[in-house]
PDB file of C-alpha atoms and ligand atoms in Angstrom:
ATOM      1  CA  MET A 266     -80.333 -81.914 154.713  1.00  0.00           C
ATOM      2  CA  GLU A 267     -83.683 -82.936 156.192  1.00  0.00           C
ATOM      3  CA  THR A 268     -81.871 -84.521 159.104  1.00  0.00           C
ATOM      4  CA  ALA A 269     -79.202 -81.862 159.710  1.00  0.00           C
ATOM      5  CA  LEU A 270     -78.692 -81.569 163.441  1.00  0.00           C
ATOM      6  CA  VAL A 271     -78.321 -78.241 165.157  1.00  0.00           C
ATOM      7  CA  SER A 272     -74.780 -79.311 166.134  1.00  0.00           C
ATOM      8  CA  GLU A 273     -73.873 -79.721 162.435  1.00  0.00           C
ATOM      9  CA  LEU A 274     -74.813 -76.150 161.510  1.00  0.00           C
ATOM     10  CA  LYS A 275     -72.038 -73.636 160.991  1.00  0.00           C
ATOM     11  CA  VAL A 276     -72.425 -70.254 162.674  1.00  0.00           C
ATOM     12  CA  PHE A 277     -72.361 -67.574 159.989  1.00  0.00           C
ATOM     13  CA  ILE A 278     -73.323 -64.463 161.975  1.00  0.00           C
ATOM     14  CA  SER A 279     -73.095 -64.763 165.749  1.00  0.00           C
ATOM     15  CA  ARG A 280     -75.653 -63.536 168.272  1.00  0.00           C
ATOM     16  CA  ASP A 281     -73.167 -60.868 169.426  1.00  0.00           C
ATOM     17  CA  GLN A 282     -72.681 -59.554 165.905  1.00  0.00           C
ATOM     18  CA  ILE A 283     -76.463 -59.518 165.394  1.00  0.00           C
ATOM     19  CA  GLN A 284     -77.076 -57.665 168.661  1.00  0.00           C
ATOM     20  CA  LYS A 285     -74.471 -55.019 167.867  1.00  0.00           C
ATOM     21  CA  ARG A 286     -75.823 -54.396 164.365  1.00  0.00           C
ATOM     22  CA  VAL A 287     -79.471 -54.363 165.507  1.00  0.00           C
ATOM     23  CA  GLU A 288     -78.582 -51.690 168.088  1.00  0.00           C
ATOM     24  CA  GLU A 289     -76.967 -49.579 165.363  1.00  0.00           C
ATOM     25  CA  ILE A 290     -80.041 -49.851 163.141  1.00  0.00           C
ATOM     26  CA  GLY A 291     -82.335 -48.990 166.060  1.00  0.00           C
ATOM     27  CA  ALA A 292     -80.242 -45.916 166.835  1.00  0.00           C
ATOM     28  CA  GLN A 293     -80.367 -44.837 163.181  1.00  0.00           C
ATOM     29  CA  ILE A 294     -84.158 -45.262 162.995  1.00  0.00           C
ATOM     30  CA  SER A 295     -84.571 -43.343 166.279  1.00  0.00           C
ATOM     31  CA  LYS A 296     -82.506 -40.513 164.789  1.00  0.00           C
ATOM     32  CA  ASP A 297     -84.239 -40.519 161.395  1.00  0.00           C
ATOM     33  CA  PHE A 298     -87.727 -40.343 162.938  1.00  0.00           C
ATOM     34  CA  ALA A 299     -86.863 -38.246 166.009  1.00  0.00           C
ATOM     35  CA  GLY A 300     -89.981 -36.761 167.601  1.00  0.00           C
ATOM     36  CA  GLU A 301     -92.345 -38.935 165.547  1.00  0.00           C
ATOM     37  CA  ALA A 302     -94.150 -42.226 166.025  1.00  0.00           C
ATOM     38  CA  VAL A 303     -93.448 -45.298 163.901  1.00  0.00           C
ATOM     39  CA  VAL A 304     -95.320 -48.489 163.053  1.00  0.00           C
ATOM     40  CA  LEU A 305     -93.123 -51.565 162.774  1.00  0.00           C
ATOM     41  CA  ILE A 306     -94.707 -54.052 160.380  1.00  0.00           C
ATOM     42  CA  GLY A 307     -93.133 -57.487 160.670  1.00  0.00           C
ATOM     43  CA  VAL A 308     -93.319 -59.984 157.832  1.00  0.00           C
ATOM     44  CA  LEU A 309     -94.320 -63.287 159.464  1.00  0.00           C
ATOM     45  CA  LYS A 310     -92.752 -65.497 160.559  1.00  0.00           C
ATOM     46  CA  GLY A 311     -89.097 -64.916 159.738  1.00  0.00           C
ATOM     47  CA  ALA A 312     -88.887 -61.316 160.951  1.00  0.00           C
ATOM     48  CA  ALA A 313     -90.401 -61.989 164.391  1.00  0.00           C
ATOM     49  CA  MET A 314     -87.093 -62.079 166.297  1.00  0.00           C
ATOM     50  CA  PHE A 315     -85.573 -59.182 164.398  1.00  0.00           C
ATOM     51  CA  LEU A 316     -88.659 -57.045 165.060  1.00  0.00           C
ATOM     52  CA  SER A 317     -88.689 -58.024 168.711  1.00  0.00           C
ATOM     53  CA  ASP A 318     -85.020 -57.097 169.237  1.00  0.00           C
ATOM     54  CA  LEU A 319     -85.056 -54.058 166.958  1.00  0.00           C
ATOM     55  CA  SER A 320     -88.126 -52.567 168.632  1.00  0.00           C
ATOM     56  CA  ARG A 321     -86.337 -52.567 171.995  1.00  0.00           C
ATOM     57  CA  THR A 322     -83.498 -50.481 170.581  1.00  0.00           C
ATOM     58  CA  ILE A 323     -85.858 -47.845 169.153  1.00  0.00           C
ATOM     59  CA  THR A 324     -86.422 -44.933 171.504  1.00  0.00           C
ATOM     60  CA  LEU A 325     -89.579 -43.672 169.799  1.00  0.00           C
ATOM     61  CA  ASP A 326     -93.287 -44.186 170.261  1.00  0.00           C
ATOM     62  CA  ALA A 327     -93.631 -47.450 168.301  1.00  0.00           C
ATOM     63  CA  SER A 328     -96.501 -49.799 167.578  1.00  0.00           C
ATOM     64  CA  PHE A 329     -96.459 -53.260 166.015  1.00  0.00           C
ATOM     65  CA  ASP A 330     -98.364 -54.819 163.177  1.00  0.00           C
ATOM     66  CA  PHE A 331     -97.799 -58.008 161.202  1.00  0.00           C
ATOM     67  CA  ILE A 332     -98.352 -59.088 157.649  1.00  0.00           C
ATOM     68  CA  SER A 333     -98.117 -62.573 156.194  1.00  0.00           C
ATOM     69  CA  VAL A 334     -97.392 -63.757 152.680  1.00  0.00           C
ATOM     70  CA  SER A 335     -96.891 -67.151 151.130  1.00  0.00           C
ATOM     71  CA  SER A 336     -93.236 -67.847 150.465  1.00  0.00           C
ATOM     72  CA  TYR A 337     -90.836 -70.753 150.117  1.00  0.00           C
ATOM     73  CA  GLY A 338     -92.908 -73.540 151.652  1.00  0.00           C
ATOM     74  CA  ASN A 339     -90.689 -76.572 152.015  1.00  0.00           C
ATOM     75  CA  SER A 340     -88.333 -75.709 149.205  1.00  0.00           C
ATOM     76  CA  LYS A 341     -85.321 -73.454 148.886  1.00  0.00           C
ATOM     77  CA  GLN A 342     -86.681 -72.168 145.606  1.00  0.00           C
ATOM     78  CA  ASN A 343     -88.960 -69.155 145.476  1.00  0.00           C
ATOM     79  CA  SER A 344     -91.879 -69.891 143.166  1.00  0.00           C
ATOM     80  CA  GLY A 345     -92.011 -66.211 142.250  1.00  0.00           C
ATOM     81  CA  GLU A 346     -95.632 -66.127 143.287  1.00  0.00           C
ATOM     82  CA  VAL A 347     -96.543 -63.944 146.246  1.00  0.00           C
ATOM     83  CA  LYS A 348     -99.902 -64.242 147.948  1.00  0.00           C
ATOM     84  CA  LEU A 349    -101.179 -62.133 150.851  1.00  0.00           C
ATOM     85  CA  LEU A 350    -102.276 -64.373 153.727  1.00  0.00           C
ATOM     86  CA  LYS A 351    -102.742 -61.679 156.388  1.00  0.00           C
ATOM     87  CA  ASP A 352    -103.049 -57.920 155.947  1.00  0.00           C
ATOM     88  CA  VAL A 353    -102.244 -55.246 158.570  1.00  0.00           C
ATOM     89  CA  ASP A 354    -104.770 -54.668 161.371  1.00  0.00           C
ATOM     90  CA  GLN A 355    -104.502 -50.878 161.681  1.00  0.00           C
ATOM     91  CA  SER A 356    -104.981 -48.093 159.185  1.00  0.00           C
ATOM     92  CA  MET A 357    -101.593 -46.964 157.832  1.00  0.00           C
ATOM     93  CA  GLU A 358    -102.738 -43.647 156.441  1.00  0.00           C
ATOM     94  CA  GLY A 359    -100.366 -40.839 157.442  1.00  0.00           C
ATOM     95  CA  LYS A 360     -98.171 -43.187 159.502  1.00  0.00           C
ATOM     96  CA  ASN A 361     -94.413 -43.719 159.429  1.00  0.00           C
ATOM     97  CA  ILE A 362     -94.154 -47.357 158.416  1.00  0.00           C
ATOM     98  CA  ILE A 363     -91.055 -49.470 158.788  1.00  0.00           C
ATOM     99  CA  LEU A 364     -91.473 -52.781 157.037  1.00  0.00           C
ATOM    100  CA  VAL A 365     -89.317 -55.266 158.943  1.00  0.00           C
ATOM    101  CA  GLU A 366     -88.113 -58.303 157.000  1.00  0.00           C
ATOM    102  CA  ASP A 367     -85.605 -61.083 157.633  1.00  0.00           C
ATOM    103  CA  ILE A 368     -84.047 -61.346 154.169  1.00  0.00           C
ATOM    104  CA  LEU A 369     -84.229 -59.295 151.015  1.00  0.00           C
ATOM    105  CA  ASP A 370     -83.541 -61.966 148.395  1.00  0.00           C
ATOM    106  CA  THR A 371     -85.067 -61.755 144.899  1.00  0.00           C
ATOM    107  CA  GLY A 372     -87.081 -58.752 146.094  1.00  0.00           C
ATOM    108  CA  LEU A 373     -90.406 -60.183 144.894  1.00  0.00           C
ATOM    109  CA  THR A 374     -91.940 -60.243 148.382  1.00  0.00           C
ATOM    110  CA  LEU A 375     -90.984 -56.697 149.350  1.00  0.00           C
ATOM    111  CA  THR A 376     -91.901 -55.285 145.948  1.00  0.00           C
ATOM    112  CA  TYR A 377     -95.360 -56.816 146.363  1.00  0.00           C
ATOM    113  CA  LEU A 378     -95.708 -55.598 149.968  1.00  0.00           C
ATOM    114  CA  THR A 379     -94.526 -52.052 149.340  1.00  0.00           C
ATOM    115  CA  ARG A 380     -97.043 -51.800 146.500  1.00  0.00           C
ATOM    116  CA  ILE A 381     -99.857 -52.840 148.854  1.00  0.00           C
ATOM    117  CA  LEU A 382     -98.708 -50.566 151.678  1.00  0.00           C
ATOM    118  CA  ARG A 383     -98.264 -47.500 149.460  1.00  0.00           C
ATOM    119  CA  ALA A 384    -101.967 -47.795 148.636  1.00  0.00           C
ATOM    120  CA  HIS A 385    -102.625 -47.100 152.350  1.00  0.00           C
ATOM    121  CA  LYS A 386    -101.054 -43.627 151.828  1.00  0.00           C
ATOM    122  CA  PRO A 387     -98.486 -43.709 154.655  1.00  0.00           C
ATOM    123  CA  LYS A 388     -96.466 -40.604 155.503  1.00  0.00           C
ATOM    124  CA  ALA A 389     -93.229 -42.583 155.078  1.00  0.00           C
ATOM    125  CA  LEU A 390     -92.459 -46.149 154.069  1.00  0.00           C
ATOM    126  CA  LYS A 391     -89.045 -47.606 154.869  1.00  0.00           C
ATOM    127  CA  ILE A 392     -87.655 -51.116 154.693  1.00  0.00           C
ATOM    128  CA  ALA A 393     -85.463 -52.669 157.378  1.00  0.00           C
ATOM    129  CA  ALA A 394     -83.982 -55.996 156.247  1.00  0.00           C
ATOM    130  CA  LEU A 395     -81.681 -57.919 158.545  1.00  0.00           C
ATOM    131  CA  LEU A 396     -79.975 -59.637 155.615  1.00  0.00           C
ATOM    132  CA  ASP A 397     -79.501 -58.605 152.004  1.00  0.00           C
ATOM    133  CA  LYS A 398     -78.614 -61.131 149.268  1.00  0.00           C
ATOM    134  CA  ALA A 399     -78.052 -58.491 146.594  1.00  0.00           C
ATOM    135  CA  ALA A 400     -76.671 -61.008 144.073  1.00  0.00           C
ATOM    136  CA  ARG A 401     -80.070 -62.738 143.865  1.00  0.00           C
ATOM    137  CA  ARG A 402     -82.127 -59.643 143.151  1.00  0.00           C
ATOM    138  CA  ILE A 403     -84.737 -59.800 140.375  1.00  0.00           C
ATOM    139  CA  GLU A 404     -86.775 -56.712 141.289  1.00  0.00           C
ATOM    140  CA  ASN A 405     -85.180 -53.277 141.524  1.00  0.00           C
ATOM    141  CA  ILE A 406     -85.692 -52.706 145.238  1.00  0.00           C
ATOM    142  CA  HIS A 407     -83.349 -51.774 148.084  1.00  0.00           C
ATOM    143  CA  ALA A 408     -83.691 -51.649 151.862  1.00  0.00           C
ATOM    144  CA  ASP A 409     -83.229 -48.378 153.753  1.00  0.00           C
ATOM    145  CA  TYR A 410     -81.737 -50.228 156.727  1.00  0.00           C
ATOM    146  CA  VAL A 411     -79.663 -53.367 156.147  1.00  0.00           C
ATOM    147  CA  GLY A 412     -78.109 -55.516 158.850  1.00  0.00           C
ATOM    148  CA  PHE A 413     -75.663 -57.537 156.779  1.00  0.00           C
ATOM    149  CA  GLU A 414     -74.990 -58.070 153.089  1.00  0.00           C
ATOM    150  CA  ILE A 415     -74.520 -61.810 152.574  1.00  0.00           C
ATOM    151  CA  PRO A 416     -73.514 -64.009 149.626  1.00  0.00           C
ATOM    152  CA  ASP A 417     -75.897 -66.489 148.003  1.00  0.00           C
ATOM    153  CA  GLU A 418     -76.010 -68.977 150.891  1.00  0.00           C
ATOM    154  CA  PHE A 419     -79.131 -70.453 152.459  1.00  0.00           C
ATOM    155  CA  VAL A 420     -79.218 -69.400 156.106  1.00  0.00           C
ATOM    156  CA  VAL A 421     -81.352 -70.340 159.104  1.00  0.00           C
ATOM    157  CA  GLY A 422     -81.773 -69.241 162.699  1.00  0.00           C
ATOM    158  CA  TYR A 423     -82.711 -65.987 164.431  1.00  0.00           C
ATOM    159  CA  GLY A 424     -86.242 -66.421 163.032  1.00  0.00           C
ATOM    160  CA  MET A 425     -85.313 -67.895 159.664  1.00  0.00           C
ATOM    161  CA  ASP A 426     -86.258 -71.430 158.731  1.00  0.00           C
ATOM    162  CA  TYR A 427     -85.704 -74.320 156.412  1.00  0.00           C
ATOM    163  CA  ALA A 428     -89.047 -76.170 156.190  1.00  0.00           C
ATOM    164  CA  GLU A 429     -90.109 -74.481 159.460  1.00  0.00           C
ATOM    165  CA  ARG A 430     -87.066 -75.744 161.395  1.00  0.00           C
ATOM    166  CA  TYR A 431     -84.235 -73.851 163.101  1.00  0.00           C
ATOM    167  CA  ARG A 432     -86.122 -70.586 163.716  1.00  0.00           C
ATOM    168  CA  ASN A 433     -85.212 -70.656 167.414  1.00  0.00           C
ATOM    169  CA  LEU A 434     -81.424 -70.712 166.930  1.00  0.00           C
ATOM    170  CA  PRO A 435     -79.874 -67.592 168.471  1.00  0.00           C
ATOM    171  CA  ASP A 436     -77.188 -67.335 165.765  1.00  0.00           C
ATOM    172  CA  ILE A 437     -77.581 -67.144 161.992  1.00  0.00           C
ATOM    173  CA  CYS A 438     -76.237 -70.412 160.563  1.00  0.00           C
ATOM    174  CA  VAL A 439     -75.535 -72.015 157.202  1.00  0.00           C
ATOM    175  CA  VAL A 440     -77.116 -75.416 156.558  1.00  0.00           C
ATOM    176  CA  PRO A 441     -74.561 -77.924 155.201  1.00  0.00           C
TER     177      PRO A 441
HETATM  178  P1  IMP B1484     -87.734 -62.709 148.097  1.00  0.00           P
HETATM  179  O1  IMP B1484     -89.169 -62.473 147.731  1.00  0.00           O
HETATM  180  O2  IMP B1484     -87.051 -63.605 147.135  1.00  0.00           O
HETATM  181  O3  IMP B1484     -86.956 -61.459 148.363  1.00  0.00           O
HETATM  182  O4  IMP B1484     -87.811 -63.629 149.360  1.00  0.00           O
HETATM  183  C1  IMP B1484     -87.675 -63.206 150.598  1.00  0.00           C
HETATM  184  C2  IMP B1484     -88.100 -64.310 151.539  1.00  0.00           C
HETATM  185  O5  IMP B1484     -87.526 -65.578 151.195  1.00  0.00           O
HETATM  186  C3  IMP B1484     -87.584 -64.003 152.901  1.00  0.00           C
HETATM  187  O6  IMP B1484     -88.557 -63.317 153.615  1.00  0.00           O
HETATM  188  C4  IMP B1484     -87.336 -65.360 153.491  1.00  0.00           C
HETATM  189  O7  IMP B1484     -88.498 -65.789 154.149  1.00  0.00           O
HETATM  190  C5  IMP B1484     -87.083 -66.259 152.340  1.00  0.00           C
HETATM  191  N1  IMP B1484     -85.645 -66.546 152.206  1.00  0.00           N
HETATM  192  C6  IMP B1484     -84.794 -66.090 151.279  1.00  0.00           C
HETATM  193  N2  IMP B1484     -83.555 -66.547 151.477  1.00  0.00           N
HETATM  194  C7  IMP B1484     -83.625 -67.311 152.588  1.00  0.00           C
HETATM  195  C8  IMP B1484     -82.633 -68.035 153.344  1.00  0.00           C
HETATM  196  O8  IMP B1484     -81.424 -68.088 153.040  1.00  0.00           O
HETATM  197  N3  IMP B1484     -83.095 -68.678 154.440  1.00  0.00           N
HETATM  198  C9  IMP B1484     -84.386 -68.651 154.848  1.00  0.00           C
HETATM  199  N4  IMP B1484     -85.330 -67.975 154.189  1.00  0.00           N
HETATM  200  C10 IMP B1484     -84.958 -67.313 153.060  1.00  0.00           C
HETATM  201 MG1   MG B1485     -89.881 -64.151 155.030  1.00  0.00          MG
END
């Protein structure tokens, strides 16, 4: 596992499939918030690529912000503990927030983040998750925009890591 080579990874969702789905989500967001401005808040670091691609498919006045929480570290297991490492830079009061995340897994991270962001009194708060592992959910939370529902497999690439590796892969892959 630690030594898995990029050539040994199996493509699970290809770059073409990702691009097509991201465009659809961007079009939906542009329609849902027509005539308004949105703030895309990316959850570092996994959502960086998704936010970057998604933002370019949104035809609205959009600004970026980033938030950081402690997560898996070097293990595949979520400790269940969520700690805020970096808060947003701008005031979110009265804004249309779209929280952009790579994977909605147990839901602990997004439950924690939505609680924090609601305290900022935004006008709207939506969640865009590229992947949804619904079978692993502990908290009762759902994303408003979902790229792909996936089974309980550990995936990497397109921003997602295993022990900080593989984030730069253009496709979403399963680690053997
Ligand atoms: P949750 O709090 O359990 O919903 O965890 C969500 C976070 O866990 C995501 O933002 C990812 O960073 C990480 N995560 C969950 N599943 C995977 C995976 O299959 N690959 C890489 N990271 C994952
Ligand atoms: Mg993450």
